[in-house]
Structures are given as C-alpha cells and as structure tokens.
Coordinates of C-alpha atoms and ligand atoms in Angstrom, one line a residue:
M111 CA -23.5 -31.4 2.2
Y112 CA -23.9 -28.6 4.7
R113 CA -22.4 -25.4 3.3
G114 CA -24.1 -22.8 5.5
G115 CA -22.2 -20.0 7.1
I116 CA -21.7 -16.2 7.2
E117 CA -18.9 -14.3 5.5
V118 CA -18.3 -10.6 6.0
I119 CA -16.3 -8.4 3.6
S120 CA -15.7 -5.1 5.4
G121 CA -13.6 -1.9 5.1
C122 CA -13.9 1.7 4.1
M123 CA -15.3 3.1 0.8
F124 CA -13.2 2.2 -2.3
S125 CA -11.6 -0.7 -0.5
G126 CA -13.0 -3.2 -3.0
K127 CA -15.8 -4.7 -0.9
T128 CA -18.3 -4.8 -3.8
E129 CA -15.6 -6.1 -6.2
E130 CA -14.8 -9.0 -3.8
L131 CA -18.5 -9.7 -3.2
L132 CA -19.1 -9.8 -7.0
R133 CA -16.1 -12.1 -7.4
R134 CA -17.4 -14.6 -4.8
I135 CA -20.9 -14.5 -6.2
R136 CA -19.6 -15.0 -9.8
R137 CA -17.5 -18.1 -8.9
S138 CA -20.4 -19.7 -7.2
E139 CA -22.5 -19.0 -10.3
L140 CA -19.8 -20.6 -12.5
A141 CA -20.1 -23.7 -10.3
R142 CA -23.9 -23.7 -11.0
L143 CA -24.9 -22.9 -7.4
P144 CA -28.1 -20.9 -7.3
V145 CA -27.2 -17.4 -6.2
Q146 CA -29.1 -14.3 -5.2
L147 CA -27.5 -10.9 -4.8
F148 CA -29.2 -8.0 -2.9
K149 CA -28.4 -4.4 -3.1
H150 CA -29.6 -1.6 -0.9
A151 CA -31.6 0.8 -3.1
L152 CA -30.2 3.8 -1.2
D153 CA -27.0 3.5 -3.0
D154 CA -26.8 5.8 -6.0
R155 CA -25.0 3.1 -8.0
Y156 CA -28.1 0.9 -7.8
T157 CA -29.3 1.5 -11.2
G158 CA -31.0 -0.8 -13.7
G159 CA -31.2 -3.7 -11.3
H160 CA -27.5 -4.2 -11.0
C161 CA -25.0 -4.2 -8.2
E162 CA -22.0 -2.2 -9.5
S163 CA -18.5 -1.5 -8.1
H164 CA -16.6 1.8 -8.4
S165 CA -14.5 0.0 -11.0
S166 CA -17.7 -0.8 -13.0
M167 CA -17.8 -4.5 -12.4
K168 CA -21.5 -5.4 -12.1
L169 CA -24.0 -8.3 -11.7
P170 CA -27.8 -8.3 -11.7
A171 CA -29.2 -7.7 -8.2
T172 CA -32.5 -7.5 -6.3
G173 CA -33.1 -4.1 -4.6
A174 CA -34.3 -4.1 -1.0
M175 CA -34.6 -1.1 1.3
T176 CA -35.5 -3.1 4.5
V177 CA -34.9 -6.5 6.1
A178 CA -38.6 -7.2 5.6
E179 CA -38.0 -6.6 1.9
L180 CA -35.0 -8.9 1.9
R181 CA -37.2 -11.6 3.5
S182 CA -40.1 -11.1 1.0
K183 CA -37.9 -11.1 -2.1
L184 CA -35.7 -14.0 -1.0
N185 CA -35.5 -16.8 -3.6
P186 CA -36.0 -20.0 -1.5
N187 CA -33.8 -21.9 -3.9
A188 CA -30.8 -19.6 -3.5
Q189 CA -27.8 -21.5 -2.0
V190 CA -25.5 -18.5 -2.0
I191 CA -26.9 -15.1 -0.9
G192 CA -25.0 -11.9 -1.3
I193 CA -26.0 -8.6 0.5
D194 CA -24.2 -5.4 -0.5
E195 CA -24.2 -2.2 1.6
A196 CA -25.3 -4.2 4.7
Q197 CA -24.6 -1.2 7.0
F198 CA -27.8 0.4 5.7
Y199 CA -30.1 -2.3 7.2
D200 CA -31.3 -2.3 10.8
E201 CA -30.4 -4.9 13.4
E202 CA -33.1 -7.3 12.2
I203 CA -30.6 -8.3 9.6
V204 CA -28.7 -10.3 12.3
P205 CA -31.5 -12.9 13.0
F206 CA -32.2 -12.9 9.3
V207 CA -28.8 -14.0 8.2
M208 CA -28.5 -16.4 11.2
E209 CA -31.6 -18.2 10.0
L210 CA -30.3 -18.4 6.5
A211 CA -27.0 -19.9 7.7
D212 CA -28.8 -22.3 10.0
R213 CA -30.8 -23.5 7.0
G214 CA -27.5 -24.3 5.2
R215 CA -27.3 -21.1 3.1
Q216 CA -24.0 -19.4 2.5
V217 CA -24.4 -15.7 3.2
I218 CA -21.8 -13.2 1.9
I219 CA -22.2 -9.7 3.4
A220 CA -20.4 -6.6 2.2
G221 CA -20.6 -3.4 4.2
L222 CA -18.8 -0.4 5.6
D223 CA -17.3 -1.1 9.0
S224 CA -17.3 2.6 10.1
D225 CA -19.0 5.8 9.0
F226 CA -17.6 9.3 8.1
R227 CA -17.2 10.0 11.8
G228 CA -15.2 6.9 12.3
L229 CA -18.0 5.2 14.3
P230 CA -19.2 1.6 13.8
F231 CA -21.9 1.6 11.1
G232 CA -25.4 0.1 11.7
A233 CA -25.4 -3.6 12.5
M234 CA -21.9 -4.3 11.1
P235 CA -20.3 -4.9 14.5
Q236 CA -22.9 -7.6 15.2
L237 CA -22.5 -9.1 11.7
L238 CA -18.7 -9.1 12.1
A239 CA -19.1 -10.9 15.5
I240 CA -21.3 -13.7 14.3
A241 CA -19.5 -14.4 11.0
E242 CA -17.4 -17.6 10.4
N243 CA -15.2 -15.6 8.1
V244 CA -14.2 -11.9 8.1
C245 CA -12.2 -10.0 5.5
K246 CA -11.1 -6.4 6.1
M247 CA -10.3 -4.8 2.8
H248 CA -8.1 -1.7 2.4
A249 CA -8.0 1.2 0.0
V250 CA -5.1 3.6 -0.8
C251 CA -5.0 6.8 1.2
M252 CA -5.8 9.7 -1.2
V253 CA -3.5 12.0 0.8
C254 CA -0.3 10.1 1.5
G255 CA -0.7 6.8 -0.4
G256 CA -0.7 4.8 2.8
N257 CA -3.1 2.1 4.1
G258 CA -6.7 3.5 3.5
T259 CA -8.9 2.3 6.2
Q260 CA -11.3 5.3 6.8
T261 CA -14.0 7.0 4.8
Q262 CA -13.3 10.7 4.6
R263 CA -16.2 13.0 3.9
L264 CA -15.3 15.9 1.7
G265 CA -17.4 18.9 2.9
T266 CA -19.2 19.7 6.2
S267 CA -22.6 18.0 5.9
Q268 CA -23.5 16.0 9.0
E269 CA -26.1 13.8 7.4
L270 CA -25.2 10.1 8.0
V271 CA -25.8 9.2 4.4
I272 CA -25.5 11.6 1.5
V273 CA -27.5 9.9 -1.3
G274 CA -26.1 10.1 -4.8
A275 CA -22.8 11.6 -3.7
T276 CA -19.9 9.3 -4.4
D277 CA -17.8 12.4 -5.1
S278 CA -18.2 13.5 -1.5
Y279 CA -15.9 10.8 -0.1
E280 CA -12.4 9.5 -0.4
A281 CA -10.3 6.8 1.3
R282 CA -7.8 7.9 3.9
C283 CA -5.4 6.3 6.4
R284 CA -5.8 6.7 10.1
Q285 CA -3.3 9.6 10.2
C286 CA -4.9 11.7 7.4
F287 CA -8.5 10.9 8.4
R288 CA -10.5 14.0 9.7
P289 CA -13.6 12.5 11.4
G290 CA -16.8 14.2 10.4
G291 CA -15.6 16.0 7.3
V292 CA -13.1 18.6 6.1
Ligands
ADP188 P1 -16.2 -0.5 -2.1 O1 -17.4 -1.4 -2.4 O2 -15.4 -1.0 -1.0 O3 -16.6 0.9 -2.0 P2 -15.6 -1.1 -4.9 O4 -15.4 -2.6 -5.0 O5 -16.9 -0.5 -5.4 O6 -15.3 -0.6 -3.4 O7 -14.4 -0.3 -5.7 C1 -13.1 -0.6 -5.6 C2 -12.3 0.1 -6.7 O8 -12.3 1.5 -6.4 C3 -10.9 -0.2 -6.9 O9 -10.6 -1.4 -7.6 C4 -10.4 1.0 -7.7 O10 -10.7 0.9 -9.1 C5 -11.3 2.1 -7.2 N1 -10.7 3.1 -6.3 C6 -11.0 4.5 -6.3 N2 -10.3 5.1 -5.4 C7 -9.5 4.2 -4.7 C8 -8.6 4.3 -3.7 N3 -8.3 5.4 -3.0 N4 -8.0 3.1 -3.2 C9 -8.3 2.0 -3.9 N5 -9.1 1.8 -4.9 C10 -9.8 2.9 -5.3
MG189 MG1 -19.4 -1.1 -2.4
ZN190 ZN1 -2.7 9.0 4.7

C-alpha cells in the first residue's frame, strides 16, 4: 500500500507544533510502523537525544544540523519520518522530503511559519506549498488572550536565532505583535 506524502504542522512558537508532531509519531509507533524523528540540534530543548515540547512531552530523536546530516542519519526502514524545527534547515530540505514521499514514506514536518520579524522562515513557504496536508496551529496571545499567530521577541536583539533563549519569546495575536522585538 502506498502511504507516501508530506504533512506540515506550522504556526508560531507555543502553538503546539511539537506536541502535535509527537502525537502523530506516537500513534504510528503504536500501530507498529517504523518511525524516525529528527530534531534540529540548534534548539535548546534538544537534550539527551529527545525531542521535547514546551509542555514536556518527549520522544527519542536523532539530532541533525544540516540536510546532509538528515540524509546520512536516515534509517532506510523508517516508514514515518518526523522533522521538528524544519525552518532551521536550508532549501535542500525540499528535494529531500520530496524524494522520501516519492519513495512511499510519510513525512511529517513541524516548523515556524514566520520569524520574530513576521517574515516567512527558511524553506517553510516551499514546504507548505508541496505538502498534501497542512495544519496551522495557534497559541493564545499573551497580551490580550486572542488568537496567537505570531512569535514576539522580548528584547531588542536582531539575531535571527537566539540559541538557548525560550524565555525571549511569547505568542501574540496580529494586533499585539510588534515585529522585530519590544
Ligand atoms: P511549539 O512546538 O509550537 O513551540 P509546543 O508543542 O512545544 O509548541 O508547546 C505547546 C505548549 O506550550 C502548550 O500545550 C502549552 O502547554 C504551552 N504554552 C505556553 N505558552 C502558551 C501560549 N501562549 N499559548 C498556548 N500554549 C502555550
Ligand atoms: Mg516546537
Ligand atoms: Zn493580542
């Protein structure tokens, strides 16, 4: 049976992307499908070989900093392949996941749709375009309690990625979002 395809779980920080990815990987595992979960090692929550959500759900994961590393560490028997923090990989991730889907693999990608400036993040626009299935997750705005769709940086650093700084961000709605930091 051909089960290949690409699913993207996207949204801002704290919207539940990792929780949803872990849920989907877990249910495949329960059905005894061979799974492999990748985690970008730039994330400060990548510790002890696990992929962990902000709510402390976690599963074992393989760390990979580049698409070349994803390729070299890929388990050829994996039927379901999860990739968290996909916005951190370069555009080579697009042909990589296409090949996997063409070979009948189910690829589940989680990643930020936009950065702290409100701009599309990495190859996420292309991944969203080629996916069979797309889920936009939402958080709760930390200012007004509305629909949190943006990642607000707290502070004025202009680095694209502040490593090890989960405290430096919060979810905001479109109205309360201040692109680039407060
Ligand atoms: P993501 O991968 O999208 O950053 P996670 O799946 O790691 O998100 O974490 C989602 C969890 O974050 C929620 O279940 C909740 O426990 C927590 N959380 C913290 N702040 C918020 C917020 N403002 N809105 C919603 N959930 C939040
Ligand atoms: Mg996450
Ligand atoms: Zn708001």
